[in-house]
Each structure stands twice: as C-alpha cells, then as structure tokens.
PDB file of C-alpha atoms in Angstrom:
ATOM      1  CA  MET A   1     -14.991 -16.202 -16.346  1.00 58.00           C
ATOM      2  CA  PRO A   2     -13.620 -17.874 -13.164  1.00 68.00           C
ATOM      3  CA  ARG A   3     -15.797 -17.486 -10.104  1.00 93.00           C
ATOM      4  CA  TYR A   4     -13.258 -17.293  -7.304  1.00 96.00           C
ATOM      5  CA  ALA A   5     -15.782 -16.068  -4.758  1.00 97.00           C
ATOM      6  CA  ARG A   6     -17.903 -19.143  -5.423  1.00 96.00           C
ATOM      7  CA  SER A   7     -15.006 -21.619  -5.366  1.00 97.00           C
ATOM      8  CA  GLU A   8     -13.563 -20.210  -2.118  1.00 98.00           C
ATOM      9  CA  ARG A   9     -17.031 -20.183  -0.552  1.00 98.00           C
ATOM     10  CA  GLU A  10     -17.629 -23.813  -1.495  1.00 98.00           C
ATOM     11  CA  ALA A  11     -14.199 -24.877  -0.232  1.00 98.00           C
ATOM     12  CA  LEU A  12     -14.760 -23.064   3.067  1.00 98.00           C
ATOM     13  CA  ALA A  13     -18.207 -24.617   3.551  1.00 98.00           C
ATOM     14  CA  ASP A  14     -16.812 -28.085   2.787  1.00 98.00           C
ATOM     15  CA  LEU A  15     -13.990 -27.601   5.295  1.00 98.00           C
ATOM     16  CA  MET A  16     -16.369 -26.292   7.971  1.00 98.00           C
ATOM     17  CA  GLN A  17     -18.586 -29.336   7.501  1.00 98.00           C
ATOM     18  CA  THR A  18     -15.596 -31.669   7.707  1.00 97.00           C
ATOM     19  CA  LEU A  19     -14.044 -30.100  10.823  1.00 98.00           C
ATOM     20  CA  GLY A  20     -17.229 -29.414  12.759  1.00 98.00           C
ATOM     21  CA  PRO A  21     -18.484 -26.466  14.799  1.00 98.00           C
ATOM     22  CA  ASP A  22     -15.897 -26.553  17.578  1.00 98.00           C
ATOM     23  CA  ALA A  23     -12.759 -26.529  15.431  1.00 98.00           C
ATOM     24  CA  PRO A  24     -10.566 -23.453  15.985  1.00 97.00           C
ATOM     25  CA  THR A  25      -9.943 -20.620  13.553  1.00 98.00           C
ATOM     26  CA  VAL A  26      -7.157 -18.074  13.236  1.00 97.00           C
ATOM     27  CA  ASN A  27      -9.563 -15.466  14.653  1.00 94.00           C
ATOM     28  CA  GLU A  28      -8.783 -15.343  18.360  1.00 89.00           C
ATOM     29  CA  GLY A  29     -11.585 -16.807  20.461  1.00 93.00           C
ATOM     30  CA  TRP A  30     -13.688 -17.866  17.473  1.00 97.00           C
ATOM     31  CA  SER A  31     -14.590 -21.409  16.543  1.00 98.00           C
ATOM     32  CA  VAL A  32     -15.809 -22.510  13.128  1.00 98.00           C
ATOM     33  CA  ARG A  33     -19.360 -22.011  14.419  1.00 98.00           C
ATOM     34  CA  ASP A  34     -18.553 -18.404  15.352  1.00 97.00           C
ATOM     35  CA  LEU A  35     -17.081 -17.696  11.932  1.00 98.00           C
ATOM     36  CA  ALA A  36     -20.055 -19.254  10.155  1.00 98.00           C
ATOM     37  CA  ALA A  37     -22.436 -17.088  12.184  1.00 97.00           C
ATOM     38  CA  HIS A  38     -20.395 -13.988  11.308  1.00 96.00           C
ATOM     39  CA  LEU A  39     -20.746 -14.764   7.599  1.00 97.00           C
ATOM     40  CA  VAL A  40     -24.476 -15.354   7.926  1.00 97.00           C
ATOM     41  CA  VAL A  41     -24.916 -11.995   9.674  1.00 95.00           C
ATOM     42  CA  ARG A  42     -22.798 -10.255   7.044  1.00 94.00           C
ATOM     43  CA  GLU A  43     -24.931 -11.486   4.145  1.00 94.00           C
ATOM     44  CA  ARG A  44     -28.390 -12.030   5.634  1.00 94.00           C
ATOM     45  CA  ARG A  45     -28.814  -9.407   8.366  1.00 92.00           C
ATOM     46  CA  PRO A  46     -28.249  -5.930   6.906  1.00 87.00           C
ATOM     47  CA  ASP A  47     -29.688  -4.458  10.111  1.00 85.00           C
ATOM     48  CA  ALA A  48     -26.724  -5.900  12.035  1.00 79.00           C
ATOM     49  CA  ALA A  49     -23.998  -6.199   9.407  1.00 77.00           C
ATOM     50  CA  GLY A  50     -22.971  -2.569   9.850  1.00 78.00           C
ATOM     51  CA  GLY A  51     -21.710  -3.463  13.308  1.00 70.00           C
ATOM     52  CA  ILE A  52     -18.884  -5.454  11.726  1.00 75.00           C
ATOM     53  CA  ALA A  53     -17.220  -2.133  10.830  1.00 73.00           C
ATOM     54  CA  LEU A  54     -18.986   0.543  12.904  1.00 75.00           C
ATOM     55  CA  PRO A  55     -18.164   0.574  16.643  1.00 79.00           C
ATOM     56  CA  PRO A  56     -21.504   2.078  17.804  1.00 79.00           C
ATOM     57  CA  LEU A  57     -23.367  -0.893  16.281  1.00 78.00           C
ATOM     58  CA  ARG A  58     -21.052  -3.663  17.449  1.00 85.00           C
ATOM     59  CA  GLY A  59     -22.986  -4.567  20.568  1.00 90.00           C
ATOM     60  CA  TYR A  60     -26.195  -5.144  18.616  1.00 89.00           C
ATOM     61  CA  ALA A  61     -24.343  -6.994  15.844  1.00 88.00           C
ATOM     62  CA  GLU A  62     -22.698  -9.308  18.360  1.00 89.00           C
ATOM     63  CA  ARG A  63     -26.018 -10.105  20.047  1.00 93.00           C
ATOM     64  CA  VAL A  64     -27.488 -11.016  16.658  1.00 93.00           C
ATOM     65  CA  ARG A  65     -24.435 -13.109  15.797  1.00 93.00           C
ATOM     66  CA  LEU A  66     -24.638 -15.063  19.052  1.00 95.00           C
ATOM     67  CA  ARG A  67     -28.309 -15.844  18.461  1.00 96.00           C
ATOM     68  CA  ILE A  68     -27.529 -17.051  14.964  1.00 96.00           C
ATOM     69  CA  ALA A  69     -24.565 -19.097  16.219  1.00 97.00           C
ATOM     70  CA  ALA A  70     -26.975 -21.083  18.413  1.00 97.00           C
ATOM     71  CA  ARG A  71     -28.737 -22.495  15.344  1.00 97.00           C
ATOM     72  CA  PRO A  72     -28.033 -26.071  14.190  1.00 98.00           C
ATOM     73  CA  PHE A  73     -24.559 -26.171  12.678  1.00 98.00           C
ATOM     74  CA  ASP A  74     -25.673 -27.857   9.447  1.00 98.00           C
ATOM     75  CA  GLU A  75     -28.112 -24.984   8.911  1.00 97.00           C
ATOM     76  CA  LEU A  76     -25.358 -22.405   9.396  1.00 97.00           C
ATOM     77  CA  VAL A  77     -23.050 -24.099   6.901  1.00 98.00           C
ATOM     78  CA  ALA A  78     -25.888 -24.393   4.376  1.00 98.00           C
ATOM     79  CA  GLN A  79     -26.524 -20.665   4.689  1.00 97.00           C
ATOM     80  CA  VAL A  80     -22.836 -19.881   4.206  1.00 97.00           C
ATOM     81  CA  ARG A  81     -22.776 -22.111   1.140  1.00 97.00           C
ATOM     82  CA  ARG A  82     -25.915 -20.668  -0.486  1.00 96.00           C
ATOM     83  CA  PRO A  83     -26.258 -16.928   0.193  1.00 93.00           C
ATOM     84  CA  PRO A  84     -29.499 -15.112  -0.660  1.00 92.00           C
ATOM     85  CA  LEU A  85     -29.713 -13.533  -4.101  1.00 91.00           C
ATOM     86  CA  TRP A  86     -31.217 -10.398  -2.577  1.00 93.00           C
ATOM     87  CA  SER A  87     -28.148  -9.669  -0.441  1.00 93.00           C
ATOM     88  CA  PRO A  88     -26.260  -6.538  -1.532  1.00 91.00           C
ATOM     89  CA  LEU A  89     -23.038  -8.460  -0.845  1.00 92.00           C
ATOM     90  CA  SER A  90     -23.715 -11.726  -2.660  1.00 92.00           C
ATOM     91  CA  ASN A  91     -26.021 -11.094  -5.582  1.00 91.00           C
ATOM     92  CA  PRO A  92     -24.709 -11.928  -9.072  1.00 90.00           C
ATOM     93  CA  LEU A  93     -23.629  -8.335  -9.709  1.00 92.00           C
ATOM     94  CA  THR A  94     -21.546  -7.914  -6.551  1.00 93.00           C
ATOM     95  CA  ASP A  95     -20.473 -11.397  -5.499  1.00 94.00           C
ATOM     96  CA  GLU A  96     -17.122 -11.615  -7.253  1.00 94.00           C
ATOM     97  CA  LEU A  97     -16.128  -8.037  -6.495  1.00 94.00           C
ATOM     98  CA  VAL A  98     -17.040  -8.170  -2.798  1.00 93.00           C
ATOM     99  CA  ASN A  99     -16.477 -11.791  -1.841  1.00 96.00           C
ATOM    100  CA  ALA A 100     -13.449 -13.206  -3.656  1.00 97.00           C
ATOM    101  CA  MET A 101     -11.012 -11.771  -1.110  1.00 97.00           C
ATOM    102  CA  GLU A 102     -13.434 -12.164   1.817  1.00 96.00           C
ATOM    103  CA  PHE A 103     -13.894 -15.896   1.332  1.00 98.00           C
ATOM    104  CA  TYR A 104     -10.236 -16.508   0.499  1.00 98.00           C
ATOM    105  CA  ILE A 105      -9.341 -14.914   3.850  1.00 98.00           C
ATOM    106  CA  HIS A 106     -11.913 -16.855   5.856  1.00 98.00           C
ATOM    107  CA  HIS A 107     -11.030 -20.118   4.102  1.00 98.00           C
ATOM    108  CA  GLU A 108      -7.455 -19.554   5.247  1.00 98.00           C
ATOM    109  CA  ASP A 109      -8.685 -18.610   8.740  1.00 98.00           C
ATOM    110  CA  VAL A 110      -9.915 -22.179   9.081  1.00 98.00           C
ATOM    111  CA  ARG A 111      -7.137 -23.928   7.121  1.00 98.00           C
ATOM    112  CA  ARG A 112      -4.300 -22.260   9.017  1.00 98.00           C
ATOM    113  CA  ALA A 113      -5.674 -22.985  12.470  1.00 97.00           C
ATOM    114  CA  ARG A 114      -4.887 -26.682  11.915  1.00 94.00           C
ATOM    115  CA  ALA A 115      -1.547 -28.395  12.443  1.00 92.00           C
ATOM    116  CA  GLY A 116       0.456 -29.122   9.321  1.00 92.00           C
ATOM    117  CA  TRP A 117      -1.026 -26.464   7.067  1.00 95.00           C
ATOM    118  CA  GLY A 118       0.908 -24.963   4.194  1.00 92.00           C
ATOM    119  CA  PRO A 119       0.256 -22.227   1.651  1.00 94.00           C
ATOM    120  CA  ARG A 120      -1.793 -23.261  -1.358  1.00 94.00           C
ATOM    121  CA  ASP A 121      -0.720 -22.848  -4.970  1.00 94.00           C
ATOM    122  CA  LEU A 122      -3.399 -20.403  -6.064  1.00 96.00           C
ATOM    123  CA  PRO A 123      -4.655 -19.984  -9.627  1.00 95.00           C
ATOM    124  CA  ALA A 124      -2.939 -17.122 -11.418  1.00 95.00           C
ATOM    125  CA  GLY A 125      -6.281 -15.396 -11.806  1.00 96.00           C
ATOM    126  CA  LEU A 126      -6.972 -15.481  -8.080  1.00 97.00           C
ATOM    127  CA  ASP A 127      -3.476 -14.156  -7.367  1.00 97.00           C
ATOM    128  CA  ALA A 128      -4.234 -11.241  -9.689  1.00 97.00           C
ATOM    129  CA  VAL A 129      -7.585 -10.551  -8.007  1.00 96.00           C
ATOM    130  CA  LEU A 130      -6.039 -10.655  -4.530  1.00 97.00           C
ATOM    131  CA  TRP A 131      -3.220  -8.298  -5.502  1.00 97.00           C
ATOM    132  CA  ARG A 132      -5.671  -5.758  -6.919  1.00 95.00           C
ATOM    133  CA  ARG A 133      -7.549  -5.796  -3.633  1.00 93.00           C
ATOM    134  CA  ALA A 134      -4.426  -5.969  -1.436  1.00 92.00           C
ATOM    135  CA  SER A 135      -2.761  -3.045  -3.211  1.00 93.00           C
ATOM    136  CA  VAL A 136      -5.666  -0.818  -2.192  1.00 93.00           C
ATOM    137  CA  LEU A 137      -5.991  -2.375   1.257  1.00 90.00           C
ATOM    138  CA  GLY A 138      -2.277  -1.992   1.943  1.00 91.00           C
ATOM    139  CA  ARG A 139      -2.259   1.765   1.516  1.00 93.00           C
ATOM    140  CA  LEU A 140      -5.175   2.092   3.921  1.00 93.00           C
ATOM    141  CA  ALA A 141      -4.007  -0.461   6.477  1.00 93.00           C
ATOM    142  CA  LEU A 142      -0.467   0.947   6.638  1.00 96.00           C
ATOM    143  CA  ARG A 143      -1.146   4.652   6.177  1.00 94.00           C
ATOM    144  CA  ARG A 144      -0.380   5.532   9.806  1.00 93.00           C
ATOM    145  CA  PHE A 145       2.441   3.080  10.411  1.00 96.00           C
ATOM    146  CA  PRO A 146       5.636   4.970  11.335  1.00 96.00           C
ATOM    147  CA  ALA A 147       7.913   3.695   8.603  1.00 97.00           C
ATOM    148  CA  ASP A 148       8.633   4.057   4.907  1.00 97.00           C
ATOM    149  CA  LEU A 149       7.082   0.805   3.707  1.00 97.00           C
ATOM    150  CA  LEU A 150       7.554  -0.937   0.376  1.00 97.00           C
ATOM    151  CA  VAL A 151       5.177  -3.873  -0.188  1.00 97.00           C
ATOM    152  CA  GLN A 152       6.121  -6.113  -3.123  1.00 97.00           C
ATOM    153  CA  ALA A 153       4.311  -9.005  -4.786  1.00 97.00           C
ATOM    154  CA  PRO A 154       6.868 -10.317  -7.309  1.00 97.00           C
ATOM    155  CA  GLY A 155       5.335 -10.628 -10.736  1.00 96.00           C
ATOM    156  CA  HIS A 156       2.348  -8.477  -9.766  1.00 96.00           C
ATOM    157  CA  GLY A 157       3.542  -5.116  -8.533  1.00 96.00           C
ATOM    158  CA  ALA A 158       4.516  -3.010  -5.551  1.00 97.00           C
ATOM    159  CA  LEU A 159       3.127  -0.224  -3.410  1.00 95.00           C
ATOM    160  CA  SER A 160       4.524   2.362  -1.055  1.00 96.00           C
ATOM    161  CA  ALA A 161       2.816   3.137   2.243  1.00 95.00           C
ATOM    162  CA  GLY A 162       3.377   4.397   5.774  1.00 96.00           C
ATOM    163  CA  ARG A 163       3.870   7.882   7.164  1.00 94.00           C
ATOM    164  CA  GLY A 164       7.636   7.938   6.944  1.00 95.00           C
ATOM    165  CA  GLY A 165      10.519   6.686   9.001  1.00 96.00           C
ATOM    166  CA  PRO A 166      12.827   3.685   8.744  1.00 97.00           C
ATOM    167  CA  ARG A 167      12.747   1.777   5.474  1.00 97.00           C
ATOM    168  CA  VAL A 168      10.909  -1.569   5.683  1.00 98.00           C
ATOM    169  CA  ARG A 169      10.267  -3.998   2.839  1.00 98.00           C
ATOM    170  CA  VAL A 170       7.496  -6.614   2.873  1.00 98.00           C
ATOM    171  CA  VAL A 171       7.634  -9.275   0.149  1.00 98.00           C
ATOM    172  CA  GLY A 172       5.232 -12.103  -0.534  1.00 97.00           C
ATOM    173  CA  ALA A 173       2.699 -13.703  -2.833  1.00 97.00           C
ATOM    174  CA  PRO A 174      -0.610 -11.842  -3.191  1.00 97.00           C
ATOM    175  CA  GLY A 175      -2.501 -14.264  -0.972  1.00 97.00           C
ATOM    176  CA  GLU A 176       0.099 -14.054   1.774  1.00 98.00           C
ATOM    177  CA  LEU A 177       0.161 -10.258   1.616  1.00 97.00           C
ATOM    178  CA  THR A 178      -3.635 -10.205   1.785  1.00 97.00           C
ATOM    179  CA  LEU A 179      -3.508 -12.124   5.060  1.00 97.00           C
ATOM    180  CA  PHE A 180      -0.674  -9.984   6.421  1.00 97.00           C
ATOM    181  CA  LEU A 181      -2.500  -6.747   5.654  1.00 96.00           C
ATOM    182  CA  THR A 182      -5.727  -7.920   7.297  1.00 95.00           C
ATOM    183  CA  GLY A 183      -4.102  -8.552  10.664  1.00 94.00           C
ATOM    184  CA  ARG A 184      -3.111 -12.180  10.171  1.00 96.00           C
ATOM    185  CA  GLN A 185       0.629 -11.589  10.256  1.00 97.00           C
ATOM    186  CA  ARG A 186       1.134 -14.597  12.531  1.00 95.00           C
ATOM    187  CA  VAL A 187       0.064 -17.057   9.839  1.00 97.00           C
ATOM    188  CA  SER A 188       1.197 -15.256   6.702  1.00 97.00           C
ATOM    189  CA  ARG A 189       4.313 -16.348   4.878  1.00 97.00           C
ATOM    190  CA  VAL A 190       6.036 -13.108   3.916  1.00 97.00           C
ATOM    191  CA  GLN A 191       9.535 -11.690   4.201  1.00 98.00           C
ATOM    192  CA  VAL A 192       9.870  -8.510   6.240  1.00 98.00           C
ATOM    193  CA  GLU A 193      13.184  -6.656   6.059  1.00 98.00           C
ATOM    194  CA  GLY A 194      14.186  -3.629   8.096  1.00 97.00           C
ATOM    195  CA  PRO A 195      15.293  -2.576  11.580  1.00 97.00           C
ATOM    196  CA  ALA A 196      14.407  -5.380  13.994  1.00 97.00           C
ATOM    197  CA  ALA A 197      12.332  -3.233  16.362  1.00 97.00           C
ATOM    198  CA  VAL A 198      10.246  -1.813  13.519  1.00 97.00           C
ATOM    199  CA  VAL A 199       9.771  -5.245  11.956  1.00 97.00           C
ATOM    200  CA  ASP A 200       8.594  -6.637  15.292  1.00 97.00           C
ATOM    201  CA  ARG A 201       6.186  -3.730  15.709  1.00 97.00           C
ATOM    202  CA  LEU A 202       4.776  -4.290  12.217  1.00 97.00           C
ATOM    203  CA  ARG A 203       4.310  -8.002  12.806  1.00 97.00           C
ATOM    204  CA  ALA A 204       2.346  -7.256  15.993  1.00 95.00           C
ATOM    205  CA  ALA A 205       0.360  -4.271  14.681  1.00 94.00           C
ATOM    206  CA  GLN A 206      -3.424  -4.341  14.440  1.00 91.00           C
ATOM    207  CA  LEU A 207      -3.720  -4.037  10.693  1.00 89.00           C
ATOM    208  CA  GLY A 208      -6.865  -3.822   8.637  1.00 73.00           C
ATOM    209  CA  ILE A 209      -9.362  -1.097   7.880  1.00 62.00           C
TER     210      ILE A 209
END
C-alpha cells in the first residue's frame, strides 16, 4: 500500500534541508524554521498541540513553538523526518489517515513560496486520498459562506456547500482544491466562476476549520 504521508514527509524534510531555515513559506510571517517547529510541536508536544486549534491554548502553544524553533535547524528537520512512534498523530495506525493531507499541504507551503514553482503531477492514489479529505473539509470550511457553492474535482466527484446565495463554481484537481479550502487560495490553481464580487470575497476569505 502506498505511504503518501511518508513520501510527502520525506520530500518536505529534504526541501527544508536544501533551502535552509530562513527560506520563506506560504504561511504569512513564517520561515521554514517556523514551519518545522510547528510540526515538531504538533507531533511531539501533546501538552501544546491543542493550541493549534483551540484559541485559549494558543498563547502557550506559541511559546512552546518559539522555544523549539530556537533549536539547531538540523535537529528540527531530523525530528520532522522521523516522528516518534508514540505520537497519537504519527504512529503506524494513524499516520496515513492523519498526515497524508497535512504533509502534502506543508510540502506545498514551502514549494510554492519559491519563484518558478508549478503544480506537481500527483499519483492517482494521492489525488484520491486528497479528494476524500477535501470533500469533507470543503463542507466545513464553506458552510457559512454566503453563496450556493459547487466544488468539482473532475474525475473524482463534486460537493455542494455554502449557506445559499449566488451560484459559484470552484473547479480544480484534488490537490489544488485542498490548498484552496485550507486558506491558500493565493497559490492554488483552481477556476472560480460566479459574480465577480462573490468570487473576490471567496478568494480572500479565511477558509479552513
């Protein structure tokens, strides 16, 4: 069985090592070092990882992340590359389910912050995995958007979302839709059709869960 979480993790770690700690990422204000520290916190610091999603814990999580970011860069990349088996997010039972989309996204966060990037031709299996995740994510990320949204991944499927209003259609490959629906509209290659004002609002919206 393909291990897309592992292959995306390895590719991201290789790229981080090549570019160095100060290279930019798509995440505003974050360097490669910042992103590496985020991933280390997520997998190795369960006491702080909740702050990634829960606002009351964000201050503590950020303090932990900054301390970890001060470690030697080679150590950070090594920890990204080889997560602990005890982690609830990266043990053999959960790794593929939890991390295939996560590491695809963060790999692209680094790739697409560089000049001259282009979309990759993804394996069909990874496209299928990303669409399964994106089809769930899309309904959540777009549930309050004031439009009647149709999101289509040709060859994979479609979903309807939004809370009603003007008709808007978003079309793209599963990987591109995954980036779009996680707030990376600026670097995703999708088609968005609909009234111009609504399309502009969607492209600027803070999407994600």
